[in-house]
PDB file of N, CA and C in Angstrom:
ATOM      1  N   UNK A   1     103.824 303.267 -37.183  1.00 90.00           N
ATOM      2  CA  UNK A   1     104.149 304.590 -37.690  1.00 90.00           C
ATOM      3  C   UNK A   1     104.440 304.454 -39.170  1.00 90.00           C
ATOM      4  N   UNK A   2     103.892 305.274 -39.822  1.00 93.00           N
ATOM      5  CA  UNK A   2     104.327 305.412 -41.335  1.00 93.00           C
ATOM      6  C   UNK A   2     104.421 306.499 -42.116  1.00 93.00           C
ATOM      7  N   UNK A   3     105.419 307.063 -42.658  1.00 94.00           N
ATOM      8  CA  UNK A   3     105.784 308.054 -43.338  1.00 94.00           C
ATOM      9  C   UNK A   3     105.967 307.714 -44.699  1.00 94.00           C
ATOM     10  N   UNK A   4     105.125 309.041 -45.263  1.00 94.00           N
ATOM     11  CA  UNK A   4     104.899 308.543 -47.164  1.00 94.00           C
ATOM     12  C   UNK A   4     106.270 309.696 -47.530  1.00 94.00           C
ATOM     13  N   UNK A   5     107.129 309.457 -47.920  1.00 95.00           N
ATOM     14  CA  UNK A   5     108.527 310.266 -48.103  1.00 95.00           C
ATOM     15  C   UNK A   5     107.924 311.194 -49.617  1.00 95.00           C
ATOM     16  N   UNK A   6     106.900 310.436 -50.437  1.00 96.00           N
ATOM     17  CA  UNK A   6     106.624 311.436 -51.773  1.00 96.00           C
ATOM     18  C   UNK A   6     105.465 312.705 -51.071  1.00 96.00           C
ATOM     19  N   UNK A   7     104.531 312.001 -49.847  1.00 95.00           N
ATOM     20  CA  UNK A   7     103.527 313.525 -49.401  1.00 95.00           C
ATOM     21  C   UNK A   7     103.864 313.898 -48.366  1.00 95.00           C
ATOM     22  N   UNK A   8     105.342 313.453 -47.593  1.00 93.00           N
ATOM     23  CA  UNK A   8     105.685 314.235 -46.462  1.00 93.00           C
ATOM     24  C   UNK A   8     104.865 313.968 -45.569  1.00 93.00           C
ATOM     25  N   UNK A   9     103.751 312.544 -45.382  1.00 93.00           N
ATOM     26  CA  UNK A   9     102.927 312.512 -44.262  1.00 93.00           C
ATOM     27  C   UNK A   9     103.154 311.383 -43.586  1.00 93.00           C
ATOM     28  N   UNK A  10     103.254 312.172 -41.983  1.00 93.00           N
ATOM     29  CA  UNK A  10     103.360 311.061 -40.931  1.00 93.00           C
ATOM     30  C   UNK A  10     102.086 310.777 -40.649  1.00 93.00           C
ATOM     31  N   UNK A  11     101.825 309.011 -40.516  1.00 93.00           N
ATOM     32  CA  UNK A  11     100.563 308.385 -39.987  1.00 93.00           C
ATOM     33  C   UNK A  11     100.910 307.878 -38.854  1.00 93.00           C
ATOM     34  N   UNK A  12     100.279 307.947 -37.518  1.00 92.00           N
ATOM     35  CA  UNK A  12     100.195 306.829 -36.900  1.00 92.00           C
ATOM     36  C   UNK A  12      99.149 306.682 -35.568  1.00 92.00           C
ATOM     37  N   UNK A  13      99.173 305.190 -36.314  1.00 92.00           N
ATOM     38  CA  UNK A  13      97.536 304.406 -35.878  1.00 92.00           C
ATOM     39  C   UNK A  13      97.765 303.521 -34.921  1.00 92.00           C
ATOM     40  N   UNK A  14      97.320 303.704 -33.608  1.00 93.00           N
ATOM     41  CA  UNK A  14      97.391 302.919 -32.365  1.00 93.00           C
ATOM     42  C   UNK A  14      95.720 302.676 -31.738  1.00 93.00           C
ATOM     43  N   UNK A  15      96.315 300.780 -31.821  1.00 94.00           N
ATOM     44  CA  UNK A  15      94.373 300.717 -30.879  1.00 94.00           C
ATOM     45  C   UNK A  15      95.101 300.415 -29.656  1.00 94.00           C
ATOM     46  N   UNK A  16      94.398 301.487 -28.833  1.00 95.00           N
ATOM     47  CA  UNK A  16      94.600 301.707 -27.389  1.00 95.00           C
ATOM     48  C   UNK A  16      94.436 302.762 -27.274  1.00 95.00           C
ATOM     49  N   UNK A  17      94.395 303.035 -25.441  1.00 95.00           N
ATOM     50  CA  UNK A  17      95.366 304.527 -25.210  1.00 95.00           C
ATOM     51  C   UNK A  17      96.269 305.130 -26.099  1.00 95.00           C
ATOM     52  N   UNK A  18      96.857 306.391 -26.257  1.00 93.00           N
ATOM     53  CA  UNK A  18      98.280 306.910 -26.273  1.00 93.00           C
ATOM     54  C   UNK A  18      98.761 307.925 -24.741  1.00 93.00           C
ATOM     55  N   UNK A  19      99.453 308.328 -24.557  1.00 94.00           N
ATOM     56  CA  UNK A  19     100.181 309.157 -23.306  1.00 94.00           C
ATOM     57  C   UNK A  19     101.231 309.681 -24.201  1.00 94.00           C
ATOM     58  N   UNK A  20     101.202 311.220 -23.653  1.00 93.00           N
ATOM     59  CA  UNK A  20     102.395 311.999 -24.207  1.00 93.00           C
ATOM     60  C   UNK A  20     102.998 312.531 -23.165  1.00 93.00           C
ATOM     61  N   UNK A  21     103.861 312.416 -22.332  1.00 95.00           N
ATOM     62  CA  UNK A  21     104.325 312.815 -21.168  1.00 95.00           C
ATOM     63  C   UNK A  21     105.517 313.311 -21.720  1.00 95.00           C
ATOM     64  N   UNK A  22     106.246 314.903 -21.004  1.00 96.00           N
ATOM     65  CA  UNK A  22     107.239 315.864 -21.420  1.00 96.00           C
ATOM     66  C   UNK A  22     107.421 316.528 -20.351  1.00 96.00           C
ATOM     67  N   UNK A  23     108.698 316.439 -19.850  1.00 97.00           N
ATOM     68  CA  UNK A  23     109.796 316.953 -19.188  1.00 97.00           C
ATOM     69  C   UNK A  23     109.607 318.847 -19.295  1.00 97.00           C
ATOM     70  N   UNK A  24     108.983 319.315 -20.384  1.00 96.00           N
ATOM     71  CA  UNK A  24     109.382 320.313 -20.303  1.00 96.00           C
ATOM     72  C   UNK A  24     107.737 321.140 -21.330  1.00 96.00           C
ATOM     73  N   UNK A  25     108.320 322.130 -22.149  1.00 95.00           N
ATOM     74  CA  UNK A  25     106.944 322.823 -22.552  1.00 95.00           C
ATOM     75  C   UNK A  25     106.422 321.774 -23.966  1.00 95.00           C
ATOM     76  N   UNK A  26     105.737 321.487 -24.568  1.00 94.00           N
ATOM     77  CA  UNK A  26     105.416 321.004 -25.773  1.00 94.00           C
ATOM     78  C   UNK A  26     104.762 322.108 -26.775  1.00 94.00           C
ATOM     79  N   UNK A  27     104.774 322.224 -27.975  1.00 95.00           N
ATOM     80  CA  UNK A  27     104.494 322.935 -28.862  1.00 95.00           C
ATOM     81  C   UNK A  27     104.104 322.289 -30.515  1.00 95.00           C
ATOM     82  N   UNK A  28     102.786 322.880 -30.764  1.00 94.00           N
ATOM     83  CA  UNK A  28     102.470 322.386 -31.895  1.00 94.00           C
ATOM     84  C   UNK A  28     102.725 323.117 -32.980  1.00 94.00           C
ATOM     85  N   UNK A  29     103.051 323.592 -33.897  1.00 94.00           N
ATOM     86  CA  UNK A  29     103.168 324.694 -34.662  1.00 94.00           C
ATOM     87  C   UNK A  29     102.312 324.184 -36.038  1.00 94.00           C
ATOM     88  N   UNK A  30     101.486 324.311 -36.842  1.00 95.00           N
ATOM     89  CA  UNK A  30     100.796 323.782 -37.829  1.00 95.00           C
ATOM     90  C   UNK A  30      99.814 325.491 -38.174  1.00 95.00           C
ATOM     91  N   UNK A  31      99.456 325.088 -39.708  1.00 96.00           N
ATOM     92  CA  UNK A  31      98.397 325.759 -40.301  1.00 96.00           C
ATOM     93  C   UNK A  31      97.189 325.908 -38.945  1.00 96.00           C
ATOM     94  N   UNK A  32      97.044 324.484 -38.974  1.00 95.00           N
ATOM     95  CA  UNK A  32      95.350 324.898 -38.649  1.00 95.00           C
ATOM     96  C   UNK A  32      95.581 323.049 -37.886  1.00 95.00           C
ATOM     97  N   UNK A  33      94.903 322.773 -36.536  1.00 95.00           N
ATOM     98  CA  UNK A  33      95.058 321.879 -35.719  1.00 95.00           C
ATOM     99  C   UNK A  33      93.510 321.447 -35.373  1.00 95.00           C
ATOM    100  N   UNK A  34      92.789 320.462 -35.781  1.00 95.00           N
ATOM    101  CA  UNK A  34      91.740 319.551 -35.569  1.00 95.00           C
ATOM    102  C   UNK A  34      91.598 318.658 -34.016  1.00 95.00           C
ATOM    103  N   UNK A  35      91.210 318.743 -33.227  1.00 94.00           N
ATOM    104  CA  UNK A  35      90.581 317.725 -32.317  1.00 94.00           C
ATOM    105  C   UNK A  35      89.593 317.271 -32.717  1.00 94.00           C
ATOM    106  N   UNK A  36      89.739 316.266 -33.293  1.00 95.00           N
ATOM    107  CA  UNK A  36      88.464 315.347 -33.661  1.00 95.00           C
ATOM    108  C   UNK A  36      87.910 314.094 -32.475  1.00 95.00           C
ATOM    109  N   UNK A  37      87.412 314.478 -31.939  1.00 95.00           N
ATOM    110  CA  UNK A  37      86.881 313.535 -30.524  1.00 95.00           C
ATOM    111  C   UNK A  37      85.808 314.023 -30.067  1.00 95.00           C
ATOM    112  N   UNK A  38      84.468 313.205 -29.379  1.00 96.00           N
ATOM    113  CA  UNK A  38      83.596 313.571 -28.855  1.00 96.00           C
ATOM    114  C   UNK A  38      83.632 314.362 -28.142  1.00 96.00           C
ATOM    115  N   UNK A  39      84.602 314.108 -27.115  1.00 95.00           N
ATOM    116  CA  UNK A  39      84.645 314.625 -25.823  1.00 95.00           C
ATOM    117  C   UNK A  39      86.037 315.593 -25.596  1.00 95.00           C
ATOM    118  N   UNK A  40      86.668 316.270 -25.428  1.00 94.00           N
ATOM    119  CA  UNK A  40      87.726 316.941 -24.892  1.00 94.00           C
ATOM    120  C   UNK A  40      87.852 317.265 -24.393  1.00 94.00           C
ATOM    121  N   UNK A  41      88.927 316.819 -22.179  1.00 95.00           N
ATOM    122  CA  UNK A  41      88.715 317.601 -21.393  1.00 95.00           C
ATOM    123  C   UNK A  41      90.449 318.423 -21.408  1.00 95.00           C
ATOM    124  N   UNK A  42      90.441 319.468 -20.348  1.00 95.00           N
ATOM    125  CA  UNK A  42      91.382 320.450 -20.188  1.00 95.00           C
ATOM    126  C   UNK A  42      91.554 320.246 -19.024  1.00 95.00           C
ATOM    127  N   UNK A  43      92.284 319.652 -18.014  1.00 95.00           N
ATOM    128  CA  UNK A  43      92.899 319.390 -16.764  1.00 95.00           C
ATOM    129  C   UNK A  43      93.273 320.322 -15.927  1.00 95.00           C
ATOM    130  N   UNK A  44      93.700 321.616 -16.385  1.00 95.00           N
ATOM    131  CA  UNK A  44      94.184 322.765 -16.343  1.00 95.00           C
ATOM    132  C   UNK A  44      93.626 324.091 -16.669  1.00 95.00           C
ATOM    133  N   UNK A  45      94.234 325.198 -16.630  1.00 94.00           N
ATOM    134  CA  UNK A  45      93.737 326.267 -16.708  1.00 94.00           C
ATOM    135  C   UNK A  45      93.851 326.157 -18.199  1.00 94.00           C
ATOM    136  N   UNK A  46      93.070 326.831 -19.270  1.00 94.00           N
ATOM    137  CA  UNK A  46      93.576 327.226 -20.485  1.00 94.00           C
ATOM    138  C   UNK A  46      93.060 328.526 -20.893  1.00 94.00           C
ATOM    139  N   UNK A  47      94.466 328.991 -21.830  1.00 95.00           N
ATOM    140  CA  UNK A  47      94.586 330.318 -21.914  1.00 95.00           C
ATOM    141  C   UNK A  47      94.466 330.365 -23.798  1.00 95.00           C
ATOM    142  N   UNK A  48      93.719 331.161 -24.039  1.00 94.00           N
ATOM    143  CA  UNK A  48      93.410 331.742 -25.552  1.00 94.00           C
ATOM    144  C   UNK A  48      94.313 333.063 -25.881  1.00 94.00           C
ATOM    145  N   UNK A  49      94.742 333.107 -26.589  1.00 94.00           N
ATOM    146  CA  UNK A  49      95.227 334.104 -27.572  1.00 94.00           C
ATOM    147  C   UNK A  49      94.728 334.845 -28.496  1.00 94.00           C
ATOM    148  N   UNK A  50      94.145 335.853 -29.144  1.00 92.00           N
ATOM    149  CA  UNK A  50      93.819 336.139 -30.198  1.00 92.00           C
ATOM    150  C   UNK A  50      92.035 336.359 -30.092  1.00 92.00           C
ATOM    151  N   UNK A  51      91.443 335.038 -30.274  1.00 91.00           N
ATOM    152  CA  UNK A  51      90.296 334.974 -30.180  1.00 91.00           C
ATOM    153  C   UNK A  51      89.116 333.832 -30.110  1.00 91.00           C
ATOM    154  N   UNK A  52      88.178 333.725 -29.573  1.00 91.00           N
ATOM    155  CA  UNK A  52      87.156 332.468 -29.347  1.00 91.00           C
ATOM    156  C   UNK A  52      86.394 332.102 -30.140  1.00 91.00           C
ATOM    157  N   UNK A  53      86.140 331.181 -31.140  1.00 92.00           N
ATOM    158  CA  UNK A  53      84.769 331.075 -31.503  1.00 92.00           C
ATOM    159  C   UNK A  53      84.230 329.687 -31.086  1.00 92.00           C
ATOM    160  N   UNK A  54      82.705 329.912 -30.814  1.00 92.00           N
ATOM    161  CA  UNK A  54      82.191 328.635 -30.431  1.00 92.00           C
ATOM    162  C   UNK A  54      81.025 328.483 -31.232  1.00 92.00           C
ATOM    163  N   UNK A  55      80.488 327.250 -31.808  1.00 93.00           N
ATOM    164  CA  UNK A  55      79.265 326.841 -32.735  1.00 93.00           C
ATOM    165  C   UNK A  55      78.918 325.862 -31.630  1.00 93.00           C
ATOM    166  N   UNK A  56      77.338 326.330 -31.056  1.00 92.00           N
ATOM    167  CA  UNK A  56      76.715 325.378 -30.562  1.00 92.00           C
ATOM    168  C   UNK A  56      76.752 326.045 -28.641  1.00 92.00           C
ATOM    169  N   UNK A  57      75.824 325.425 -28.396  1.00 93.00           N
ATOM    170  CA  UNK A  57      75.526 325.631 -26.919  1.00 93.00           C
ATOM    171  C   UNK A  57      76.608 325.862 -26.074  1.00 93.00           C
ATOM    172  N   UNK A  58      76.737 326.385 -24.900  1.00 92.00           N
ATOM    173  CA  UNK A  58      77.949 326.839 -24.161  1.00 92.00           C
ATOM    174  C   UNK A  58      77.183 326.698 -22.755  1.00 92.00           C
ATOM    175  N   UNK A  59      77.921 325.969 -21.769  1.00 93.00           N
ATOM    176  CA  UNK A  59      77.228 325.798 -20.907  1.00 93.00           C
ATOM    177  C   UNK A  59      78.419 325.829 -19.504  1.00 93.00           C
ATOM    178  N   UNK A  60      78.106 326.810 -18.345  1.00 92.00           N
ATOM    179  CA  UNK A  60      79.427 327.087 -17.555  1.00 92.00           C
ATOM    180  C   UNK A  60      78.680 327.290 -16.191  1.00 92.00           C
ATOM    181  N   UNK A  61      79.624 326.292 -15.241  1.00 94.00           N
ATOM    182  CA  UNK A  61      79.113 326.225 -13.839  1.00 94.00           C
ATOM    183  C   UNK A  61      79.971 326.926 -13.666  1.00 94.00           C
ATOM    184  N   UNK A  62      80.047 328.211 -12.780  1.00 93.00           N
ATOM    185  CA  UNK A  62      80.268 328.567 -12.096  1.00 93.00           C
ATOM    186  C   UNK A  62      80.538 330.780 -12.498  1.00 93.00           C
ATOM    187  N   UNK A  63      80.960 331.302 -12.341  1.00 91.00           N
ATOM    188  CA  UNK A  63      80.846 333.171 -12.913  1.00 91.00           C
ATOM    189  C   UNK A  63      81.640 333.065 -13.692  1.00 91.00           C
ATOM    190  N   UNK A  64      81.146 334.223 -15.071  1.00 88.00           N
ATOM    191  CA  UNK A  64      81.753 334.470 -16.212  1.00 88.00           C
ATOM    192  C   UNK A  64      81.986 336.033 -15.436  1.00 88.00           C
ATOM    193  N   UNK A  65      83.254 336.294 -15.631  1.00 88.00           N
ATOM    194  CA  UNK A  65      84.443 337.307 -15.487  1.00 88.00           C
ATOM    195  C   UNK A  65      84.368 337.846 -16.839  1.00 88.00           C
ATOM    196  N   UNK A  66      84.205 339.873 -17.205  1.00 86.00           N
ATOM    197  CA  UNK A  66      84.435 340.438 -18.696  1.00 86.00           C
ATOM    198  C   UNK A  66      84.583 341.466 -18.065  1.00 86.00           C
ATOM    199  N   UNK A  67      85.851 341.831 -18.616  1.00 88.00           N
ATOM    200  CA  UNK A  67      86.543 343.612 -18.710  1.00 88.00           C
ATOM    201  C   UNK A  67      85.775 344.346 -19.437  1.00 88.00           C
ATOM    202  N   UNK A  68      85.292 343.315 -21.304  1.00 83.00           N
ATOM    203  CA  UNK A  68      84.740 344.227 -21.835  1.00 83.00           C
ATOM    204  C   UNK A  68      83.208 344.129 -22.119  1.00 83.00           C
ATOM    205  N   UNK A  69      82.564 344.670 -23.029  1.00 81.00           N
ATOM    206  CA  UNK A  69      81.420 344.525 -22.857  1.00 81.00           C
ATOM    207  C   UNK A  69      80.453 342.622 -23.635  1.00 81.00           C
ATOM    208  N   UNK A  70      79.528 342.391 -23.248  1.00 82.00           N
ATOM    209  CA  UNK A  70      78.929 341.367 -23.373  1.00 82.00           C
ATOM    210  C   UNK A  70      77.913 341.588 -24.574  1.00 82.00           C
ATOM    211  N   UNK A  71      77.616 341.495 -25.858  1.00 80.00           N
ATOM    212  CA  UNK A  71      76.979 341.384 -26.203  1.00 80.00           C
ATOM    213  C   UNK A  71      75.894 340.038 -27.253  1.00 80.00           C
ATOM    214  N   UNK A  72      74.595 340.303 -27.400  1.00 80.00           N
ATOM    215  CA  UNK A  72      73.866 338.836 -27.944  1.00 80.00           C
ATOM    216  C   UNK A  72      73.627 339.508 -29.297  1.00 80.00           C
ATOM    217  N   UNK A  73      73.378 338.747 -30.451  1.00 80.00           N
ATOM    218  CA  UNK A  73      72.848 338.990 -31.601  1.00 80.00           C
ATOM    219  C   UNK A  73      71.773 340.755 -31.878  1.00 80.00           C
ATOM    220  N   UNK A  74      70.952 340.187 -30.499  1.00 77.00           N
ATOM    221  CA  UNK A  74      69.943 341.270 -30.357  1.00 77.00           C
ATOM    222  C   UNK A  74      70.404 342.175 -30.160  1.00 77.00           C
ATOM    223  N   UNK A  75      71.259 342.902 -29.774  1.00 74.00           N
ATOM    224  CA  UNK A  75      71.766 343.700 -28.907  1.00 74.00           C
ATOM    225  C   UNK A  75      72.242 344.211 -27.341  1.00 74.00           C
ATOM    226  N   UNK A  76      71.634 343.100 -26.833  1.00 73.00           N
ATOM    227  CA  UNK A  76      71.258 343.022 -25.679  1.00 73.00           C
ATOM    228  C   UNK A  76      72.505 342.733 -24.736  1.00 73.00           C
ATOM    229  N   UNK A  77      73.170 343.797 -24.152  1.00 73.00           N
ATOM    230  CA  UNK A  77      74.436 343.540 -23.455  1.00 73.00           C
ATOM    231  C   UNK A  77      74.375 343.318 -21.860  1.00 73.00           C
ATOM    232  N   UNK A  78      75.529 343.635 -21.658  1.00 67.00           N
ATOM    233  CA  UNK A  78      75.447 342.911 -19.784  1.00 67.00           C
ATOM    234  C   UNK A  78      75.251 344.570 -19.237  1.00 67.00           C
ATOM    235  N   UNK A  79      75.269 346.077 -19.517  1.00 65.00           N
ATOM    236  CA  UNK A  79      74.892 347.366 -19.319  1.00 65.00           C
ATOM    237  C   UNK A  79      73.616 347.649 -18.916  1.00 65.00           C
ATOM    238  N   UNK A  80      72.624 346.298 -19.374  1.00 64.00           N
ATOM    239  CA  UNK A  80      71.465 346.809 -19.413  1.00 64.00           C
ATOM    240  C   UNK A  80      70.535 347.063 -17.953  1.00 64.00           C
ATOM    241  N   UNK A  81      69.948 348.086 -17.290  1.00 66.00           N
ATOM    242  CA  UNK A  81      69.229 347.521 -15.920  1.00 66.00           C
ATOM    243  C   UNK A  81      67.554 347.383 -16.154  1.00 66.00           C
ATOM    244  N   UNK A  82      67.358 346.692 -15.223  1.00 62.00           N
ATOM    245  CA  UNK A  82      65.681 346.295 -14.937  1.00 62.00           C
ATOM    246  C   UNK A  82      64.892 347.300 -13.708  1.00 62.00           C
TER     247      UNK A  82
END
């Protein structure tokens, strides 16, 4: 662990695993929060606030659930019939 006391920045660099295990709720509070990793899974349900954005392919086994409406670039919403 290393803290630069003149830029206020905590480093710390572990080769291995890490585990964060908590008794209770955890909370990040920051500007703006990076996951930098190939892969990222969610074990759990997860819940968004506010709003989604995604860059890049989206790919979902199983029904997408919407109150509101669906729309693509084209226009082309989930209203439409054949």
């Amino acid at each position: 662990i290393d803290y630069d006391r003149r830029t206020h920045r905590l480093a710390l660099s572990v080769r291995g695993p890490v585990e964060l295990v908590a008794d209770g709720p955890v909370t990040v509070a920051a500007p703006s929060v990076t996951l930098d990793s190939p892969q990222v899974t969610v074990t759990g349900r997860l819940t968004v606030h506010s709003g989604l954005q995604v860059s890049g392919p989206v790919a979902v086994d199983g029904n997408i659930d919407a109150t509101g409406s669906i729309m693509d670039a084209g226009g082309n919403s989930n209203h439409h019939s054949h």
